[in-house]
PDB file of C-alpha atoms in Angstrom:
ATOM      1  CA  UNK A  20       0.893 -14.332  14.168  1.00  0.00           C
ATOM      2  CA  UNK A  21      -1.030 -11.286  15.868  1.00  0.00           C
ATOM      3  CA  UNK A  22       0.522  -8.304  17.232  1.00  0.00           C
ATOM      4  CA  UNK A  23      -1.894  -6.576  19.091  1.00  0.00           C
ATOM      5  CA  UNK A  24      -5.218  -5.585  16.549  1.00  0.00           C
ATOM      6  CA  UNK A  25      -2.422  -6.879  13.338  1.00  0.00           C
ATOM      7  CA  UNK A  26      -3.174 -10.393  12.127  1.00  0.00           C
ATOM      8  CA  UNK A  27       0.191 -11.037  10.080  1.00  0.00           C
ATOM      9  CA  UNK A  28       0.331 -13.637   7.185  1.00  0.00           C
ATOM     10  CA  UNK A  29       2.214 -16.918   6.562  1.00  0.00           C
ATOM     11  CA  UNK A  30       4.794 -14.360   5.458  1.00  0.00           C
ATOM     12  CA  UNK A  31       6.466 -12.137   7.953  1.00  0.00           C
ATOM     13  CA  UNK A  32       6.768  -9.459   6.090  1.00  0.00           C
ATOM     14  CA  UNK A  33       4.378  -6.113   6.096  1.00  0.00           C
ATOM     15  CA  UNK A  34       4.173  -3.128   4.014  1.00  0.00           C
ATOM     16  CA  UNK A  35       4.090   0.580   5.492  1.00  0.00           C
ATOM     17  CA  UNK A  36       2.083   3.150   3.547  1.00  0.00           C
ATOM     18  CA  UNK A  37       3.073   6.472   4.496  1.00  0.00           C
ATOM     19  CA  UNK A  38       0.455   9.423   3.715  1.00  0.00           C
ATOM     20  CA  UNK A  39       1.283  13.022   3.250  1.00  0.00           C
ATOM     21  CA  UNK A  40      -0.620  14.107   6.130  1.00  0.00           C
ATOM     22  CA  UNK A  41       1.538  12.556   8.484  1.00  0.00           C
ATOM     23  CA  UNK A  42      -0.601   9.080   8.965  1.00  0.00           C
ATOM     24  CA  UNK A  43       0.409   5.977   8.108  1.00  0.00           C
ATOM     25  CA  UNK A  44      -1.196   2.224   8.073  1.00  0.00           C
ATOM     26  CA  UNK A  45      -0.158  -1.412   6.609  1.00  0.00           C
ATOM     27  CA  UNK A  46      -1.217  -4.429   4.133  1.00  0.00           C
ATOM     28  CA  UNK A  47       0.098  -7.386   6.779  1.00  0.00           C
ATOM     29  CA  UNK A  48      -1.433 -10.638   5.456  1.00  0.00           C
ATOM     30  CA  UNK A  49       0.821 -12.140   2.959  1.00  0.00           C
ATOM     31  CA  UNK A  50       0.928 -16.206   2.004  1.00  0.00           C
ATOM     32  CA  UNK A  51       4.823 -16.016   0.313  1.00  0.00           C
ATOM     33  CA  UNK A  52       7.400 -13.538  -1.140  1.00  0.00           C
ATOM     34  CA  UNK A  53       6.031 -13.430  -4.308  1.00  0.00           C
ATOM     35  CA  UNK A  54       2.852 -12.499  -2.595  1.00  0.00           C
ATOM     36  CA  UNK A  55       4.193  -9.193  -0.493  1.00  0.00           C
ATOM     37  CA  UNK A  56       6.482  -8.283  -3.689  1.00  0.00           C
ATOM     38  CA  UNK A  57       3.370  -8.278  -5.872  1.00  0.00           C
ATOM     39  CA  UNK A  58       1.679  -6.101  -3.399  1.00  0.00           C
ATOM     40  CA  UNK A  59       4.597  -3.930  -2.818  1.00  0.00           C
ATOM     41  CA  UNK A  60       5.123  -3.155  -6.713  1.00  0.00           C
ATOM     42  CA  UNK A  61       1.955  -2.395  -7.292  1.00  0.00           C
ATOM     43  CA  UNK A  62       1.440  -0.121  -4.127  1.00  0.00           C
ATOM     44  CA  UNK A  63       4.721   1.637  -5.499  1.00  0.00           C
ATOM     45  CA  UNK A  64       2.963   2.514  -8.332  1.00  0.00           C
ATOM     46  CA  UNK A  65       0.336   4.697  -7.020  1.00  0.00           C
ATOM     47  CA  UNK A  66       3.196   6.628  -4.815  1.00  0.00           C
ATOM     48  CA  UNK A  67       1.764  10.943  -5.589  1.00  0.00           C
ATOM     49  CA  UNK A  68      -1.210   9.834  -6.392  1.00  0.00           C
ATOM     50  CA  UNK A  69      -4.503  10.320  -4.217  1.00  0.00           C
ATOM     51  CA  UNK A  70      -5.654   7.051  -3.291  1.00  0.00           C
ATOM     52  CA  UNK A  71      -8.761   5.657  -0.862  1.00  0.00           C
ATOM     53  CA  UNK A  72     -10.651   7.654  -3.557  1.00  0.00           C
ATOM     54  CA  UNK A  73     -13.784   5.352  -3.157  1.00  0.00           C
ATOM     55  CA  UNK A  74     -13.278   6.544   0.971  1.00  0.00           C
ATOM     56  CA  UNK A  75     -14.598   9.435   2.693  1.00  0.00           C
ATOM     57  CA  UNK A  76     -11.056  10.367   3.481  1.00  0.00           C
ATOM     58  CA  UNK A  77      -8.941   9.990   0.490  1.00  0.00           C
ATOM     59  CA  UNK A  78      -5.182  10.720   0.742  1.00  0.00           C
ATOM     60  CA  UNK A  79      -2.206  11.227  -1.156  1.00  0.00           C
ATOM     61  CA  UNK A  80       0.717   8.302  -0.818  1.00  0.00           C
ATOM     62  CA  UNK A  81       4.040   9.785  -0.540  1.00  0.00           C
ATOM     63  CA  UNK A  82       6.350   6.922   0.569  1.00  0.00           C
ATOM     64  CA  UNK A  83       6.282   2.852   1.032  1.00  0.00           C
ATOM     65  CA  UNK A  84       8.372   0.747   3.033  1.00  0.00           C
ATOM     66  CA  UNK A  85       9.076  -3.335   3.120  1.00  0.00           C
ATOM     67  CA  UNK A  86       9.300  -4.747   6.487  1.00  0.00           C
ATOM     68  CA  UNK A  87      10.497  -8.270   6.921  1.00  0.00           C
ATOM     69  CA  UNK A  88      11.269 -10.521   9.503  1.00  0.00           C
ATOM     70  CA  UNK A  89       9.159 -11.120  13.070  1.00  0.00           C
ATOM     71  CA  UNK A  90      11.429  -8.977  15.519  1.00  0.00           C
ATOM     72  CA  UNK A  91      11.168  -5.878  12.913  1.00  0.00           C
ATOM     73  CA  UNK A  92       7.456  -6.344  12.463  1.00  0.00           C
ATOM     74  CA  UNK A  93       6.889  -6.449  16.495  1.00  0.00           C
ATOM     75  CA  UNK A  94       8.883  -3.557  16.943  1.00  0.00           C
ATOM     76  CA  UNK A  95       6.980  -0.860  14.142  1.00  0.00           C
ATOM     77  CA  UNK A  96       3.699  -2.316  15.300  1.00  0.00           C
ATOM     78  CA  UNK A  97       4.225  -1.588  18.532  1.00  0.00           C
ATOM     79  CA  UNK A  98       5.872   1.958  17.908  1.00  0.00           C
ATOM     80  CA  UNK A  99       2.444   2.718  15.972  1.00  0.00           C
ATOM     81  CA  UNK A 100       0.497   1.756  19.032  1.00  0.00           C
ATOM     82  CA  UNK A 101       2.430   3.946  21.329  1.00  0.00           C
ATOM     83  CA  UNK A 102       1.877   6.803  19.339  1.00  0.00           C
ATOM     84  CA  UNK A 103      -1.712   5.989  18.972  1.00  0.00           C
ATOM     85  CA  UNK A 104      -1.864   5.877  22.957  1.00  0.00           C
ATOM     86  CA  UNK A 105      -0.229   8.973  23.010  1.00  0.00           C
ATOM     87  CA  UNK A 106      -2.834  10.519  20.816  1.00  0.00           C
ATOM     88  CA  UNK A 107      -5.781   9.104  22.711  1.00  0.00           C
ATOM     89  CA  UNK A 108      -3.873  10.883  25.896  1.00  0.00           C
ATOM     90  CA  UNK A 109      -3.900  14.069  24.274  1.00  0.00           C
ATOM     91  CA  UNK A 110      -7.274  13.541  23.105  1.00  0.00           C
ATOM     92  CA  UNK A 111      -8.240  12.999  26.911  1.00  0.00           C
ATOM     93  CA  UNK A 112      -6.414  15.991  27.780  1.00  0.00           C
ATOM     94  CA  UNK A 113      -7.375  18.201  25.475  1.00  0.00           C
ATOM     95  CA  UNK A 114      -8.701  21.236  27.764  1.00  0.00           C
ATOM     96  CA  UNK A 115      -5.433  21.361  29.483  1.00  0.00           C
ATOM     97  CA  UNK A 116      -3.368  21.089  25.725  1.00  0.00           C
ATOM     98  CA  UNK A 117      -6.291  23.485  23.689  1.00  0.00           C
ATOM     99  CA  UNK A 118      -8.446  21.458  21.776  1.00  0.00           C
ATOM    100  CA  UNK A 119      -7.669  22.869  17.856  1.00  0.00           C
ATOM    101  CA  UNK A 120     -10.253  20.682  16.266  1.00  0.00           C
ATOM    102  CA  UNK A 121     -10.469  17.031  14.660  1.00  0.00           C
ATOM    103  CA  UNK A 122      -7.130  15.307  14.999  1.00  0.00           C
ATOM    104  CA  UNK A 123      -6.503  13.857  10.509  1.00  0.00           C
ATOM    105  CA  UNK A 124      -2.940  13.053  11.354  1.00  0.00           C
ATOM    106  CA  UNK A 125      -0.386  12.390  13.158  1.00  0.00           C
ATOM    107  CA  UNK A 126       2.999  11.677  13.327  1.00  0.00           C
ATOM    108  CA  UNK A 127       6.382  10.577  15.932  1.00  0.00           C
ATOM    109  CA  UNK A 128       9.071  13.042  15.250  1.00  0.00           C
ATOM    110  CA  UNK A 129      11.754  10.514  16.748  1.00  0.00           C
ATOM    111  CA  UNK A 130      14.509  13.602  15.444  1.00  0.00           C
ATOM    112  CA  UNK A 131      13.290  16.475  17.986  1.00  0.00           C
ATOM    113  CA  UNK A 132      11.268  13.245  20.548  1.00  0.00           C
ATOM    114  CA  UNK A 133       7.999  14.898  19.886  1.00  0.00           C
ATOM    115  CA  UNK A 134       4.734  14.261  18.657  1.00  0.00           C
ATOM    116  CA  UNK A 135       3.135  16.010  15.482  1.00  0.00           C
ATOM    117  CA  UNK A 136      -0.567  16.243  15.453  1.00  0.00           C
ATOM    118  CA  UNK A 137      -2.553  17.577  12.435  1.00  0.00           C
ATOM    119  CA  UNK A 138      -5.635  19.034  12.812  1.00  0.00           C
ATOM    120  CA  UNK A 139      -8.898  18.974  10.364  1.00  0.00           C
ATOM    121  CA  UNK A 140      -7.864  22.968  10.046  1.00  0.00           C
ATOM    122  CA  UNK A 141      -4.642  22.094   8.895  1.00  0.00           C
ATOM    123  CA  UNK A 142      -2.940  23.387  11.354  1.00  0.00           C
ATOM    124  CA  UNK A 143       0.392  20.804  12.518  1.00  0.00           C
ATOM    125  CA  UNK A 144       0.847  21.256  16.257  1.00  0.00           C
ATOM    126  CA  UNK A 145       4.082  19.986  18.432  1.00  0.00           C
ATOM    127  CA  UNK A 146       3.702  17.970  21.416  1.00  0.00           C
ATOM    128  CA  UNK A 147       6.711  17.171  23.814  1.00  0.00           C
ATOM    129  CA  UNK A 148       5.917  13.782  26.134  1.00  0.00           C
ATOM    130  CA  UNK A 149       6.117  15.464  29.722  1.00  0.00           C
ATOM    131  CA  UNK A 150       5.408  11.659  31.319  1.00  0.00           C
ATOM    132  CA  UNK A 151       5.004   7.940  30.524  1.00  0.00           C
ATOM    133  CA  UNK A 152       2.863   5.717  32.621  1.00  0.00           C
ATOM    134  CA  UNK A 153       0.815   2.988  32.635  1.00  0.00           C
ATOM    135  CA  UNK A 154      -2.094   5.191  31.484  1.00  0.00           C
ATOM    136  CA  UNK A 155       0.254   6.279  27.987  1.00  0.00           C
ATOM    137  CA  UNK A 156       1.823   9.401  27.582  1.00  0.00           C
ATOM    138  CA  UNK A 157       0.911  12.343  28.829  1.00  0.00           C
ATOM    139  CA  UNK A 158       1.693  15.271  26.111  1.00  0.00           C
ATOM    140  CA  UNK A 159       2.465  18.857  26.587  1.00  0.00           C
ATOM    141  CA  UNK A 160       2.385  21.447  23.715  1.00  0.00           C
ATOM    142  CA  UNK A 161       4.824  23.044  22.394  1.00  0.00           C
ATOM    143  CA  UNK A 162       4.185  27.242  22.543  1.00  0.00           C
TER     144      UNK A 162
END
């Protein structure tokens, strides 16, 4: 199964690694339940530790999250790449929304409907979606 650039495993099941800079990716090919359990253990090991260390961009885990079943898979993997469209609208608009500097994170703050961005200064900005579209989302900052 492949949801859009995710090739999923025999097993429908994924695992969500949540960083604490906001970002998040998955592990998503898995041949059985023994399989993603392994995984998931082990991943829930390292959970406050810095990990990616052999990476130019090492980060520190703070939370991990089992997803099974097709419908539930479709649905987060799709939520990440409407956030990720969002960002690449923001990155398009950045004169308009004041460019702060390399975008290291980012977040959907489904709470307050907003988008977090983090910024290589470490500086967290808000964004409020002013319009959908085709095109994405077009973002407006917060002030």
């Amino acid at each position: 199964m492949k949801v859009g650039n995710y090739q999923i495993g025999r097993y429908h099941g994924i695992i969500k690694k949540t960083y604490e800079d906001g970002s998040w990716d998955y592990e998503t090919s898995f041949s059985d339940s023994s399989d993603i359990a392994e995984s998931y253990y082990a991943i829930c090991e390292c959970k406050g530790e810095l990990v990616g260390i052999g990476t130019d961009h090492p980060k520190v885990l703070k939370s991990v999250e089992l997803i099974r079943g097709k419908e539930n898979i479709i649905k987060e993997l799709e939520e990440k790449k409407l956030v990720e469209q969002a960002v690449y609208q923001h990155l398009q608009n950045d004169e308009d929304l004041g460019f702060k500097g390399e975008v290291v994170g980012y977040q959907l703050d489904r709470e307050n409907e907003c988008l977090l961005i983090k910024y290589e200064n470490g500086e967290t900005w808000q964004y409020r979606c002013i319009d959908c579209g085709a095109d994405g989302m077009l973002y407006k900052l917060v002030e």
